[in-house]
Structures are given as C-alpha cells and as structure tokens.
Coordinates of C-alpha atoms and ligand atoms in Angstrom, one line a residue:
M1 CA 172.9 121.1 43.8
K2 CA 170.1 123.6 42.4
N3 CA 172.2 126.3 40.5
T4 CA 169.7 128.6 39.2
T5 CA 166.9 130.3 39.0
T6 CA 163.8 129.6 37.0
P7 CA 163.4 131.7 34.1
S8 CA 160.3 133.6 33.5
K9 CA 157.1 132.5 31.9
T10 CA 157.5 134.4 28.5
E11 CA 161.0 133.2 28.3
N12 CA 160.2 129.5 29.2
S13 CA 157.7 129.9 25.9
L14 CA 161.0 130.6 23.7
F15 CA 163.9 128.9 25.3
R16 CA 164.0 125.4 26.6
P17 CA 163.8 124.6 30.3
E18 CA 167.2 124.4 32.3
P19 CA 168.6 120.8 32.6
E20 CA 168.9 119.2 36.0
I21 CA 172.3 117.6 35.8
P22 CA 173.1 115.3 38.9
E23 CA 177.0 115.7 40.6
S24 CA 177.1 111.9 39.7
S25 CA 177.4 112.7 36.2
I26 CA 180.1 115.1 36.5
S27 CA 183.5 113.1 35.6
E28 CA 186.0 116.2 35.9
T29 CA 186.5 119.3 37.8
I30 CA 188.6 122.0 36.2
E31 CA 189.9 125.3 38.2
T32 CA 190.7 128.7 36.3
D33 CA 190.9 132.3 36.9
V34 CA 189.1 133.6 33.5
L35 CA 186.4 131.2 31.8
I36 CA 185.7 132.2 28.3
C37 CA 182.7 130.6 26.3
G38 CA 182.9 130.6 23.0
A39 CA 185.6 130.8 20.8
G40 CA 184.4 133.6 18.0
N41 CA 185.1 137.5 17.5
A42 CA 184.6 138.2 21.3
G43 CA 185.9 134.9 22.8
M44 CA 189.4 135.3 21.2
T45 CA 189.8 138.8 21.9
A46 CA 189.1 138.4 25.5
A47 CA 191.5 135.5 25.6
M48 CA 194.1 137.7 23.9
V49 CA 193.4 140.5 26.8
A50 CA 193.0 138.1 29.5
A51 CA 196.4 135.8 28.9
K52 CA 198.3 139.1 28.2
Q53 CA 197.4 140.0 31.7
G54 CA 198.8 136.4 33.4
S55 CA 195.6 135.3 34.1
K56 CA 194.6 131.6 33.8
T57 CA 192.6 131.7 30.9
L58 CA 190.5 128.9 29.4
V59 CA 188.7 128.9 26.4
I60 CA 185.8 126.1 25.6
E61 CA 184.4 125.8 22.5
K62 CA 181.4 123.7 21.3
N63 CA 182.8 123.4 17.7
K64 CA 185.7 121.3 16.7
K65 CA 187.8 124.6 15.9
V66 CA 187.6 128.3 16.7
G67 CA 184.9 130.6 14.8
F68 CA 185.6 133.0 11.9
I69 CA 187.0 136.4 12.9
K70 CA 185.2 138.7 10.5
P71 CA 187.2 141.1 8.4
Y72 CA 184.8 144.4 9.2
M73 CA 185.8 145.6 12.6
G74 CA 184.1 149.1 13.2
A75 CA 186.2 151.1 15.2
V76 CA 186.9 155.0 16.1
D77 CA 189.9 157.0 16.7
T78 CA 192.5 154.2 16.4
K79 CA 196.0 154.8 15.5
A80 CA 195.1 153.7 12.2
H81 CA 192.5 156.3 12.0
K82 CA 194.9 158.8 13.2
A83 CA 197.7 158.1 10.8
A84 CA 195.3 158.7 8.0
G85 CA 194.3 162.1 9.4
D86 CA 191.5 164.2 8.2
K87 CA 190.4 161.7 5.6
A88 CA 189.5 158.9 8.3
K89 CA 188.2 161.4 11.1
I90 CA 184.9 160.6 12.7
D91 CA 182.9 162.8 14.6
K92 CA 182.2 160.8 17.8
E93 CA 178.8 162.4 18.9
E94 CA 177.5 162.1 15.5
I95 CA 178.3 158.5 14.9
I96 CA 176.9 157.8 18.4
K97 CA 173.4 159.8 17.5
E98 CA 173.3 157.9 14.3
I99 CA 173.6 154.3 15.9
V100 CA 171.1 155.2 18.7
N101 CA 168.5 156.8 16.1
Y102 CA 169.0 153.9 13.5
G103 CA 165.8 151.9 14.5
A104 CA 163.6 155.2 13.4
R105 CA 165.1 155.0 9.9
C106 CA 164.4 151.1 9.3
A107 CA 161.1 150.7 10.8
G108 CA 158.0 153.2 11.7
D109 CA 154.9 152.6 13.7
N110 CA 152.7 153.3 10.6
H111 CA 154.6 150.4 8.5
I112 CA 151.9 148.6 6.8
Y113 CA 152.8 144.6 6.4
R114 CA 151.8 142.5 3.7
P115 CA 148.4 140.3 4.5
G116 CA 148.9 136.9 6.8
Y117 CA 152.5 138.3 8.1
K118 CA 152.8 139.1 11.6
P119 CA 155.1 141.5 12.9
S120 CA 157.1 141.6 16.5
K121 CA 154.8 144.2 18.5
Y122 CA 158.1 146.0 18.9
I123 CA 158.8 149.0 16.7
G124 CA 160.5 152.2 16.7
S125 CA 163.7 153.7 17.6
N126 CA 166.1 155.2 20.2
K127 CA 165.5 151.5 22.2
V128 CA 169.2 151.0 22.5
D129 CA 171.1 151.6 25.5
E130 CA 173.3 154.8 24.8
K131 CA 175.7 154.2 27.5
L132 CA 176.8 151.1 25.5
V133 CA 177.3 152.5 22.3
R134 CA 179.3 155.5 24.0
L135 CA 181.7 152.7 25.5
W136 CA 182.2 151.4 21.7
A137 CA 183.2 155.0 20.6
D138 CA 185.4 155.3 23.2
E139 CA 186.8 151.9 23.8
S140 CA 187.0 150.4 20.0
G141 CA 190.3 152.7 19.7
P142 CA 192.4 151.4 22.5
T143 CA 191.0 147.6 21.8
F144 CA 192.0 147.5 18.1
D145 CA 195.3 149.2 18.9
F146 CA 196.2 146.3 21.7
L147 CA 195.2 143.6 19.3
A148 CA 197.4 145.4 16.5
D149 CA 200.0 145.4 19.0
E150 CA 199.9 141.8 19.7
L151 CA 199.4 140.6 16.1
S152 CA 202.3 142.9 15.0
E153 CA 204.8 140.1 15.3
Y154 CA 203.3 138.2 12.3
G155 CA 203.1 141.0 10.1
I156 CA 199.6 142.0 10.6
R157 CA 198.7 145.5 10.2
H158 CA 195.7 147.6 11.1
V159 CA 194.4 149.8 8.5
V160 CA 191.6 151.8 7.8
E161 CA 189.1 151.8 4.9
Y162 CA 188.1 155.5 4.3
D163 CA 187.4 155.8 0.5
T164 CA 183.7 156.4 1.1
G165 CA 183.3 158.2 -2.3
N166 CA 181.2 161.2 -1.9
G167 CA 180.9 160.4 1.8
Q168 CA 177.3 159.1 1.2
H169 CA 175.2 156.4 0.3
G170 CA 172.1 157.0 -1.4
G171 CA 170.9 160.0 1.0
F172 CA 172.8 158.4 4.2
K173 CA 176.2 159.6 5.5
A174 CA 178.9 156.9 5.3
Y175 CA 181.6 156.4 8.2
P176 CA 185.0 155.5 7.9
T177 CA 184.6 153.0 10.6
H178 CA 185.9 150.2 8.5
T179 CA 189.4 148.8 9.9
K180 CA 190.9 145.5 9.3
L181 CA 193.5 143.3 10.7
L182 CA 195.2 142.6 7.2
V183 CA 197.3 139.4 7.3
P184 CA 200.4 139.7 4.9
F185 CA 199.9 138.0 1.4
H186 CA 202.5 135.3 1.9
K187 CA 200.7 134.2 5.1
G188 CA 197.7 133.7 3.2
G189 CA 196.0 137.0 3.2
P190 CA 195.0 137.6 -0.3
F191 CA 191.9 135.5 0.6
A192 CA 190.9 137.5 3.1
I193 CA 189.3 139.8 0.6
I194 CA 186.8 138.0 -0.6
H195 CA 185.2 137.3 2.7
A196 CA 184.2 133.4 2.4
G197 CA 184.9 131.8 5.2
I198 CA 188.7 130.8 4.5
Y199 CA 189.7 133.7 6.5
V200 CA 193.1 133.2 8.2
L201 CA 193.3 135.8 10.8
E202 CA 192.0 133.6 13.4
R203 CA 194.9 131.0 13.3
F204 CA 197.1 134.3 14.4
F205 CA 194.8 134.9 17.2
V206 CA 195.1 130.9 18.3
K207 CA 198.9 131.0 18.2
K208 CA 199.4 134.1 20.2
T209 CA 197.0 133.5 22.7
K210 CA 198.4 130.2 23.1
S211 CA 201.7 131.6 23.5
L212 CA 200.5 133.7 26.0
G213 CA 199.4 130.6 28.1
A214 CA 195.7 130.5 27.2
Q215 CA 194.4 127.0 27.0
Y216 CA 191.5 125.7 24.5
M217 CA 189.4 123.1 24.8
F218 CA 187.2 122.1 21.6
N219 CA 184.3 120.2 21.3
T220 CA 183.1 121.3 24.7
A221 CA 179.8 123.1 24.9
M222 CA 178.9 125.3 28.2
V223 CA 175.5 123.8 29.3
K224 CA 174.7 125.9 32.0
L225 CA 176.1 128.3 34.6
I226 CA 176.8 127.4 38.2
K227 CA 175.7 129.9 41.2
E228 CA 176.8 129.8 44.6
G229 CA 174.2 132.2 46.3
S230 CA 173.7 135.2 43.7
R231 CA 177.2 134.7 42.2
V232 CA 178.5 132.6 39.2
V233 CA 181.1 130.6 39.9
G234 CA 181.5 128.3 37.1
V235 CA 180.0 126.6 34.2
I236 CA 178.8 122.8 33.4
A237 CA 180.1 121.8 30.1
R238 CA 179.4 118.7 28.0
K239 CA 182.1 117.0 25.8
K240 CA 181.8 115.4 22.7
N241 CA 181.7 112.0 24.0
G242 CA 178.1 113.1 26.4
S243 CA 180.1 113.4 29.6
Y244 CA 179.8 116.5 31.7
I245 CA 182.7 118.4 33.2
R246 CA 182.6 121.4 35.7
I247 CA 184.9 124.3 35.4
N248 CA 185.1 126.7 38.4
S249 CA 186.2 130.2 37.4
S250 CA 187.9 132.4 40.3
K251 CA 187.2 135.8 38.5
G252 CA 184.2 135.2 36.5
V253 CA 182.7 133.8 33.4
L254 CA 182.5 135.4 29.9
L255 CA 180.0 133.9 27.8
C256 CA 180.6 134.4 24.0
T257 CA 178.5 132.0 22.4
G258 CA 177.0 134.3 19.9
G259 CA 173.5 134.6 18.6
Y260 CA 170.6 132.1 17.7
A261 CA 170.5 132.2 14.1
A262 CA 171.1 128.4 13.6
K263 CA 167.7 128.0 15.2
E264 CA 165.5 129.4 12.3
K265 CA 162.2 128.5 14.2
M266 CA 163.6 131.1 17.2
V267 CA 164.6 133.9 14.9
A268 CA 160.9 133.5 13.6
K269 CA 159.3 133.7 16.9
I270 CA 161.6 136.7 18.4
N271 CA 162.5 138.4 14.8
P272 CA 159.7 137.7 12.6
E273 CA 160.7 140.5 10.6
A274 CA 164.1 139.0 9.7
T275 CA 162.8 135.9 8.4
A276 CA 159.8 137.4 6.5
I277 CA 162.1 139.0 4.5
S278 CA 165.1 136.1 4.3
V279 CA 165.5 133.6 1.6
L280 CA 169.1 132.6 2.7
R281 CA 170.8 132.4 5.8
Y282 CA 174.6 131.8 6.6
E283 CA 175.3 131.8 10.3
Q284 CA 178.2 130.6 12.3
E285 CA 177.7 127.1 13.0
G286 CA 176.7 126.3 16.5
N287 CA 174.8 129.7 17.1
H288 CA 172.0 128.3 19.0
G289 CA 171.3 130.7 21.5
D290 CA 172.8 128.4 24.4
G291 CA 174.4 131.5 26.3
I292 CA 171.4 133.6 26.2
T293 CA 169.4 130.6 27.4
A294 CA 171.6 129.8 30.1
G295 CA 172.1 133.5 31.1
L296 CA 168.1 133.5 31.3
W297 CA 168.4 130.4 33.9
A298 CA 170.7 132.5 36.0
G299 CA 168.2 134.9 36.5
G300 CA 169.7 137.5 33.5
E301 CA 167.3 139.3 31.4
K302 CA 166.9 139.6 27.5
D303 CA 166.5 142.7 25.3
K304 CA 162.6 143.1 24.6
Y305 CA 163.7 144.5 21.2
P306 CA 164.6 142.1 18.4
S307 CA 167.4 142.8 16.2
A308 CA 168.8 140.6 13.3
M309 CA 171.8 141.2 10.7
V310 CA 170.2 140.7 7.4
F311 CA 171.8 141.9 4.2
D312 CA 169.9 142.2 0.6
R313 CA 172.2 139.7 -1.0
G314 CA 170.0 136.5 -0.7
I315 CA 169.1 135.4 -3.8
T316 CA 166.3 133.0 -5.3
K317 CA 165.1 131.3 -8.3
P318 CA 162.3 133.3 -10.5
G319 CA 158.7 132.8 -9.0
G320 CA 160.6 132.4 -5.2
K321 CA 159.6 133.6 -1.7
S322 CA 160.8 134.5 1.5
D323 CA 160.3 132.8 5.1
L324 CA 160.7 130.0 6.4
P325 CA 162.2 127.2 5.7
I326 CA 165.5 129.5 4.6
R327 CA 167.7 128.1 2.4
K328 CA 171.2 127.5 4.3
G329 CA 174.2 128.4 2.4
G330 CA 177.6 130.0 2.6
S331 CA 179.1 133.1 0.9
F332 CA 179.3 131.9 -2.6
D333 CA 175.3 131.5 -2.3
S334 CA 175.1 135.1 -1.7
F335 CA 175.3 137.6 -4.4
F336 CA 177.4 140.7 -3.2
F337 CA 176.3 142.5 -6.2
A338 CA 172.6 142.8 -5.1
S339 CA 173.5 145.6 -2.8
Q340 CA 174.0 147.9 -5.8
P341 CA 171.3 150.4 -6.0
F342 CA 169.9 149.3 -9.7
M343 CA 166.2 149.4 -10.4
K344 CA 164.1 147.2 -8.8
V345 CA 160.6 145.8 -9.2
N346 CA 158.3 143.8 -7.1
K347 CA 156.6 140.6 -8.7
E348 CA 153.8 142.9 -10.3
G349 CA 156.8 144.5 -12.2
K350 CA 156.5 147.6 -10.8
R351 CA 159.0 149.9 -8.6
F352 CA 158.2 150.2 -5.1
C353 CA 160.8 152.1 -3.5
N354 CA 164.1 154.5 -3.8
E355 CA 166.6 151.9 -4.1
S356 CA 169.7 154.1 -3.4
V357 CA 169.6 153.2 0.5
P358 CA 171.9 151.1 2.8
Y359 CA 171.3 147.3 2.2
D360 CA 169.5 146.5 5.3
V361 CA 167.0 149.6 4.6
I362 CA 166.4 148.1 1.1
L363 CA 165.1 145.3 3.0
N364 CA 162.2 146.7 5.1
P365 CA 159.9 147.6 2.0
L366 CA 160.2 143.9 0.9
Q367 CA 157.8 143.3 4.0
N368 CA 154.9 144.9 2.3
E369 CA 155.4 143.2 -1.2
K370 CA 153.9 140.0 -2.3
D371 CA 156.2 137.0 -1.2
G372 CA 158.8 139.3 0.3
V373 CA 160.8 139.2 -2.7
A374 CA 162.0 141.6 -5.6
C375 CA 163.9 141.5 -8.6
I376 CA 166.8 143.5 -9.6
L377 CA 167.5 144.7 -13.0
W378 CA 170.8 145.6 -14.6
D379 CA 171.9 145.9 -18.5
A380 CA 175.3 146.0 -20.3
N381 CA 176.6 149.3 -19.2
Y382 CA 176.6 147.8 -15.4
W383 CA 180.1 148.5 -14.6
K384 CA 180.2 152.1 -15.4
H385 CA 176.6 152.3 -13.5
V386 CA 178.5 150.4 -10.3
K387 CA 181.5 152.9 -10.3
R388 CA 179.0 156.0 -10.3
F389 CA 177.1 154.1 -7.2
H390 CA 180.7 153.5 -5.3
T391 CA 178.6 151.9 -2.6
I392 CA 180.7 151.1 0.5
G393 CA 181.2 148.6 3.4
C394 CA 180.9 144.9 2.4
S395 CA 178.6 146.3 -0.7
R396 CA 181.6 147.7 -2.5
V397 CA 182.4 146.3 -5.7
V398 CA 184.9 149.1 -7.0
R399 CA 188.5 148.9 -5.8
S400 CA 189.2 151.0 -2.7
K401 CA 191.8 153.9 -2.9
S402 CA 192.5 153.9 0.6
K403 CA 196.2 154.0 1.6
P404 CA 197.8 151.9 3.1
K405 CA 195.5 149.5 0.9
T406 CA 192.9 147.6 2.6
F407 CA 192.5 145.5 -0.4
E408 CA 188.6 146.2 -0.4
G409 CA 186.2 145.7 -3.5
M410 CA 186.5 142.7 -5.5
G411 CA 186.8 144.6 -8.9
R412 CA 185.2 144.1 -12.2
F413 CA 186.9 140.7 -12.8
M414 CA 185.7 138.7 -9.9
N415 CA 182.2 140.4 -10.1
S416 CA 181.9 139.3 -13.7
G417 CA 183.0 135.4 -12.6
L418 CA 180.2 135.8 -9.7
I419 CA 177.6 136.9 -12.4
L420 CA 178.5 134.1 -14.5
M421 CA 178.3 131.4 -11.5
M422 CA 175.0 132.7 -10.6
R423 CA 173.8 132.2 -13.9
L424 CA 175.0 129.0 -14.4
K425 CA 173.4 127.9 -11.3
G426 CA 170.1 129.6 -12.6
Y427 CA 169.4 132.6 -10.5
I428 CA 170.4 135.2 -12.9
K429 CA 168.3 135.6 -15.8
K430 CA 169.8 137.4 -19.5
S431 CA 167.9 138.4 -22.4
R432 CA 168.3 140.8 -25.3
T433 CA 164.9 142.4 -24.6
I434 CA 162.8 143.6 -21.4
E435 CA 159.9 141.5 -22.4
G436 CA 162.3 138.4 -22.6
L437 CA 163.9 139.1 -19.1
A438 CA 160.2 139.5 -17.9
K439 CA 159.5 136.0 -18.8
K440 CA 162.7 134.5 -17.5
L441 CA 162.2 136.2 -14.2
K442 CA 158.2 135.7 -14.0
L443 CA 157.2 139.2 -14.3
P444 CA 154.4 140.5 -16.0
E445 CA 155.9 141.7 -19.6
E446 CA 153.7 144.7 -20.2
E447 CA 154.2 145.8 -16.8
L448 CA 157.8 145.4 -16.6
K449 CA 158.2 147.2 -20.2
S450 CA 156.1 150.2 -18.7
S451 CA 158.3 150.5 -15.7
V452 CA 161.3 150.3 -17.5
K453 CA 160.5 152.9 -19.8
R454 CA 159.3 155.3 -17.0
Y455 CA 162.5 154.8 -15.1
N456 CA 164.5 155.5 -18.4
E457 CA 162.5 158.8 -19.2
M458 CA 162.9 159.9 -15.2
A459 CA 166.8 159.1 -15.5
G460 CA 167.2 161.0 -18.7
F461 CA 165.8 164.2 -17.0
G462 CA 167.7 163.7 -14.1
E463 CA 164.7 163.3 -11.6
D464 CA 163.1 160.3 -9.8
K465 CA 159.6 161.9 -9.9
D466 CA 158.1 158.7 -8.0
F467 CA 160.5 157.7 -5.1
G468 CA 163.1 160.6 -4.9
K469 CA 166.0 158.5 -5.9
P470 CA 169.1 160.5 -6.1
A471 CA 169.7 161.5 -9.8
K472 CA 173.4 160.2 -9.5
D473 CA 172.0 156.7 -9.2
M474 CA 169.1 157.2 -11.9
L475 CA 170.7 155.6 -14.5
A476 CA 168.9 154.1 -17.5
L477 CA 168.6 150.6 -18.6
N478 CA 169.1 150.9 -22.2
K479 CA 171.9 148.7 -23.4
P480 CA 171.1 145.0 -23.8
P481 CA 171.6 142.4 -22.8
Y482 CA 169.7 142.9 -19.7
Y483 CA 170.1 141.1 -16.4
G484 CA 167.8 140.3 -13.5
V485 CA 167.6 138.4 -10.4
T486 CA 165.0 137.7 -7.6
Y487 CA 166.5 138.7 -4.3
A488 CA 165.5 139.2 -0.6
G489 CA 167.5 138.9 2.9
W490 CA 170.9 136.8 3.6
L491 CA 170.5 136.2 7.4
L492 CA 173.6 136.1 9.1
T493 CA 173.1 136.6 13.0
T494 CA 170.7 137.7 15.3
M495 CA 172.0 140.4 17.8
D496 CA 169.0 141.2 20.6
G497 CA 170.6 139.5 23.6
L498 CA 171.0 139.4 27.3
R499 CA 171.0 142.9 28.9
I500 CA 174.3 143.7 29.9
N501 CA 176.0 147.1 32.1
E502 CA 178.6 149.4 30.9
N503 CA 181.0 146.9 32.7
I504 CA 179.6 144.2 30.4
Q505 CA 178.0 142.4 33.1
V506 CA 174.9 140.7 33.0
M507 CA 171.9 142.4 34.6
D508 CA 168.9 140.7 36.1
K509 CA 165.5 141.5 35.9
K510 CA 165.7 144.4 38.4
G511 CA 168.6 146.0 36.3
N512 CA 171.4 144.4 39.0
A513 CA 174.4 143.1 37.9
I514 CA 175.1 139.3 38.5
E515 CA 178.2 139.2 39.8
G516 CA 180.9 136.8 38.2
L517 CA 178.6 136.9 34.8
Y518 CA 179.6 138.6 31.7
A519 CA 178.4 138.6 28.3
A520 CA 179.7 139.6 24.8
G521 CA 179.3 139.6 21.2
D522 CA 175.6 138.9 19.5
M523 CA 174.4 137.1 22.6
A524 CA 174.6 140.4 24.6
G525 CA 172.0 142.9 23.8
G526 CA 171.3 146.8 24.1
F527 CA 173.3 147.8 21.2
F528 CA 170.9 147.4 18.2
A529 CA 166.7 147.5 18.3
N530 CA 164.4 146.7 15.5
N531 CA 166.6 146.9 12.4
F532 CA 168.9 144.7 10.0
Y533 CA 172.0 146.3 11.3
P534 CA 173.1 150.3 10.8
E535 CA 175.8 149.0 8.4
L536 CA 177.0 152.2 7.0
V537 CA 178.7 152.4 10.4
V538 CA 180.7 149.6 8.7
G539 CA 181.9 146.6 11.1
V540 CA 180.3 148.2 14.0
A541 CA 178.9 144.5 15.2
V542 CA 182.3 142.8 15.5
G543 CA 183.8 146.5 16.6
K544 CA 181.5 146.4 19.7
T545 CA 181.8 142.5 20.2
M546 CA 185.7 143.1 20.3
T547 CA 185.8 146.0 22.4
F548 CA 183.2 144.7 24.9
A549 CA 185.2 141.4 25.2
R550 CA 188.2 143.1 26.4
H551 CA 186.3 145.5 28.7
A552 CA 184.6 142.3 30.4
V553 CA 188.0 141.1 31.1
L554 CA 189.8 144.3 32.5
H555 CA 186.7 144.4 34.8
M556 CA 186.9 141.0 35.7
T557 CA 190.3 141.0 36.6
G558 CA 190.1 144.5 38.4
S559 CA 192.5 146.0 35.6
E560 CA 190.4 148.8 34.1
Ligands
FAD601 C1 179.2 135.1 7.4 C2 179.3 136.2 8.4 C3 180.0 137.7 8.2 C4 180.0 138.7 9.1 N1 180.7 139.4 8.7 C5 180.8 140.7 9.5 C6 182.0 142.0 9.6 O1 182.8 141.9 8.5 N2 181.6 142.6 10.4 C7 181.1 142.9 11.6 O2 180.8 143.5 12.1 N3 179.9 141.9 11.8 C8 180.0 140.9 10.7 N4 179.4 139.7 11.1 C9 178.4 139.5 12.3 C10 179.6 139.3 13.6 O3 180.2 138.2 13.3 C11 178.6 139.3 14.7 O4 178.3 140.6 14.8 C12 179.7 139.1 16.3 O5 180.8 140.1 16.0 C13 179.9 137.8 16.3 O6 180.8 137.2 17.3 P1 180.7 136.6 18.4 O7 182.0 136.3 19.5 O8 179.5 137.4 19.2 O9 179.8 135.5 18.1 P2 180.4 134.2 16.8 O10 181.6 135.0 16.5 O11 179.5 133.6 16.6 O12 181.2 133.0 17.8 C14 180.6 132.3 19.1 C15 181.4 131.0 19.4 O13 180.6 130.3 20.4 C16 180.4 129.0 19.8 N5 179.6 128.3 20.7 C17 178.3 128.4 20.9 N6 177.5 127.9 21.7 C18 178.0 127.4 22.7 C19 178.4 126.6 23.7 N7 177.4 125.9 24.2 N8 179.6 126.3 24.3 C20 180.7 126.8 23.8 N9 180.9 127.5 22.6 C21 179.7 127.9 22.0 C22 180.2 129.1 18.6 O14 180.8 127.9 18.0 C23 181.1 129.6 17.9 O15 182.7 129.6 17.5 C24 179.4 138.8 10.3 C25 178.5 137.6 10.4 C26 178.6 136.4 9.7 C27 177.6 135.3 9.9

C-alpha cells in the first residue's frame, strides 16, 4: 500500500526520500485510540492528558528511556502566578507582542556577515503565527495547573520564579514566565537545580501516566505515517531488532519527536546562522527530524523560517572557531557563567557590541566577527559584578529570592567550582596581568591592553560611549587575577517544524488540516522565527510544547 504523498522538490533536497515498507515485512498490528510518537516534554504531557481521559493511550519512543523533561516551563496565569500576586503578574498582550516581534531584535535585513559565510535567505520579524502565541498565553495556565494537580500526590509543587531583579536584562524586559514542577528534596529534587540531565521529574510523569493506563513501547521508532485517503490513521514503526510493526490509532496520531539538532549537517543547511556561531552542541539524543520528515511525506508543510535554540555558553580553547563540526558535549561541557555581561572582545582584542543583552542576542554579532567566536574577560571582583548584573532565566547565577523557593541560581560556591573545572580542562585562562592573559588567549597584547584601559575609563565615568552598555553593567576590570575564555554558541535544539493550526493539526501546503495528524514540540513550527530563542520569556519553548500537546489531545478526542 502506498501510504503517503510525495514531498516537494525543495523538501526532497533536505529530507531523505520516503521508504517503501512492504506489508510482508510487518510482523504485528497494534490498535490504540491515541498514539503519541516520542516521549519527551510534549509526549509525556500528551500521555497524561489522554490517559486521564480514559483513552487507550500508547507512547512509542525511539530511545530506551523517556527524554529529559526540562525545568524551565514558561507559562502565564497559572495558580502559582496567582498565589505570588503582583510580583508574578504578566500583561498578556505585552508578552504576546514581545514574542511576535522578537525576530526583529535578533536579525535585521541590513545585517552584515563575515566573509565566506552564507546566511539563510529569510531574515526579519513578525513571521510567527500570532494565533499560536495567543494559544500559549491563554492555555499555558490551565495546562500547568492540570499537570501540577496530577503530580501533587508525589509531593511535586508548581512554583513560579519571579525574582527578576530590576525587571530588566540589559535594555530588555524580563518576564516572570518561568515556572517549575519542583520535586521534593527527599525524592531527588535537589539535583534539578543544576540542570544536568539528571533531573528526576520524568520518572513521576511515567509513574503517573502508567497508573492512569498509558502504555509505553521503548526502542520503537516511528518510521512513517499511514494514510487512508486524506486521513492519517496510524504509523509504521521499527523495533530495535529491525522488525516493523503497524499501529492503528482510531482518534489520531500526535507526533512529538523533537527537532533535528542531532543532524548537524541538516542544521547547517536549514539554520546556517546557528552552526556559524556554535562551538558546542547538546541535543536530546534521537532528535533527527524523523517527525518533520514523516509529516512532509504525508503532505505537511514546513516553516520557511529557520529557528534554533542557541545559548552563549559554548566555550572553546584559545584560537578555536565556530562552525562544523560542532563539538558534542553535555551540560558540564557548557559554561553557564559565560552569559554574564562582562566585557567581551573579538579576536583582534577589541570590543564589538553592547554586552548587556540577552544570551541569544549576544550571539548574533558573532556572525560578523572573525571565526564566529569572541572572548569574555573578568577579574577577581567577579562575584560583586555578577550580583550587580542579576541576570535571569538559566543564565542566573545569584540565588533567587522567590517564595516559595525555586532553588534557582547556582550560587558562588558551585560557580567557583565550574570555573576551576574549566580552567583544569584548559578553556579558562588566568593571569596577573592583561598582557599575560592576552598571550594565553591568543589575543594581540597591545590591542587588548588599550581596550581594557578604555573600558575601565568609561566604567569610571559611568558611560559607555562606544556601545551604550547600561552604566549599571559597566564594571571596571582592575583587580588581578584576570580571567578569560573563548566562547560562542551552544546549540540545544531546532525549533522550525511542520506548520500547525490552532488545533495543533498539521497543515498541508494549502493550509488545510490533515485529518488525524497532530504535531507538538520542537517539530511543530509557527512559534519561533529567525532567532536563537526569545529567552527572556523564560521557558516558553517547553511552555508552548506542553500546552500544545495538551490541546492536541483534547482536540483529537473531542474534549475541548
Ligand atoms: C539540554 C537542554 C535543556 C533545555 N532546557 C530548556 C528549558 O529549561 N526550558 C525550555 O523552554 N526549553 C528548554 N530546552 C528546549 C526544549 O527541550 C524544547 O524546546 C522542547 O520543549 C522539547 O520538547 P519535545 O517534546 O518537542 O522534544 P524532546 O523533548 O526532544 O523529545 C522528543 C522525543 O522524541 C523521541 N524520538 C525522536 N524520533 C523518534 C521516532 N522516530 N520515534 C519515536 N520517538 C522518537 C526522542 O528520542 C525524544 O525522546 C532545552 C533543550 C536542551 C537540549
């Protein structure tokens, strides 16, 4: 049986062709009501909703275990926000506008790129689907309230992080969208604060969804969708031993297989900006764009505009450069401290931008700089400076004052440990003099000396005449020892995906819904465009992922 339509030529050049799988090689057929492909942030949320409703729910997962549920969950108007009162109040219209406009801040049609570097042709702003952004703003509250209720029996509490300091991150407004499902200490919660892939929340998702009747099949990869007429009725999946199974799903198929960050060549083709400024990648294992590819085969349309989540915490050895091949590493290979708005210089030893901007925005100027990297400099006063900066989201290092406690901010002790570890690994360099530091960082000594001298003078009279950095963040480098590290991007995931409508149904090229087919999470598009993620709307990626997963199931089962 030929199940799907043929993808367009453009898509063919980026995505592999659809395989034919003869009926004779299918060893088993399984029936379910709701089929969820991928057990990550979206998949486990969907499983909770579907199983709670009593639908026969099956989750298939390519890996041998569920994915890592991320701790920064962006939401608006949850019960946790309401309990925190005015401190956590968010103007919905303002935040919708912020997300919709974000691309404008991050890329401009006049952007100049460094020689030899070819950007994607789509630059600009307001290219997201505002209806989807509104859906997140309206439904993230009920979604996280629902999850919090379901998980409360394990002592898990939903808390909001509202300590945004002066409410600004550089010249940008910071929003108290960050919420967390906090696992109690005695059940492994403390590790959640270090964001190191040893988070424990997913265990409770699995426990609860199983208790509600959801079934999981691990080492089982969705390969392609099955269509009858124009409707998607199931999938063909491959087990670890190579055999194929057919899964028929009466209510619909929800694809939640994540982005394609594990295929760096694909990232380079679709998201050239991301690879051009990245030195490190750490994606969810298995994110090969399988769902996007299968959706295209089934007639779905993909976002035109690329988008990837890249943070300024990739570090490399002195003299290093961005671009392929991107070093693969885990959380402990990234350097959280790099997001602090310390003085930064390019390979010529010169400042090149206002450092006091969000951590995705600071990466854009690297597209103009030699080798797509720069150096961060700090001195022995760094902890005092960090307290003044008071950055938020996952760049926060100072302890949060939110109540109830969120355990955000790694604090001085752990931060010093990270600096030491990165020094021992040969990334961070230390010297009693600026010249000595320049030598170790492979920067021109005289140029660096004069850049630091000018920076210190401007810090002294409280005005950055070169780049307009806020006076609060202009802090002189004058107490040895001096430190420095070469940094660029840390690629986490891709976020351009299949076009979806407000019911989270995948749309075809004419904008019509493909019946029976839904997509949520990183593999679903329309929400981010042309930027490295609006991270001052903290946690909005997971926030919209989980919100849309819930909505998809409610629509599929007719329970909206
Ligand atoms: C280290 C890291 C930290 C992050 N922290 C945050 C954060 O705190 N807040 C935030 O908002 N965003 C964060 N993000 C981004 C966030 O994880 C994503 O934006 C998104 O929410 C991921 O959810 P998902 O369900 O789409 O995909 P994933 O969570 O990546 O799950 C996809 C799942 O599908 C499985 N899969 C893949 N192919 C198949 C197949 N063919 N068949 C079956 N299963 C398949 C994968 O194995 C995986 O388990 C982080 C990303 C990374 C990498």
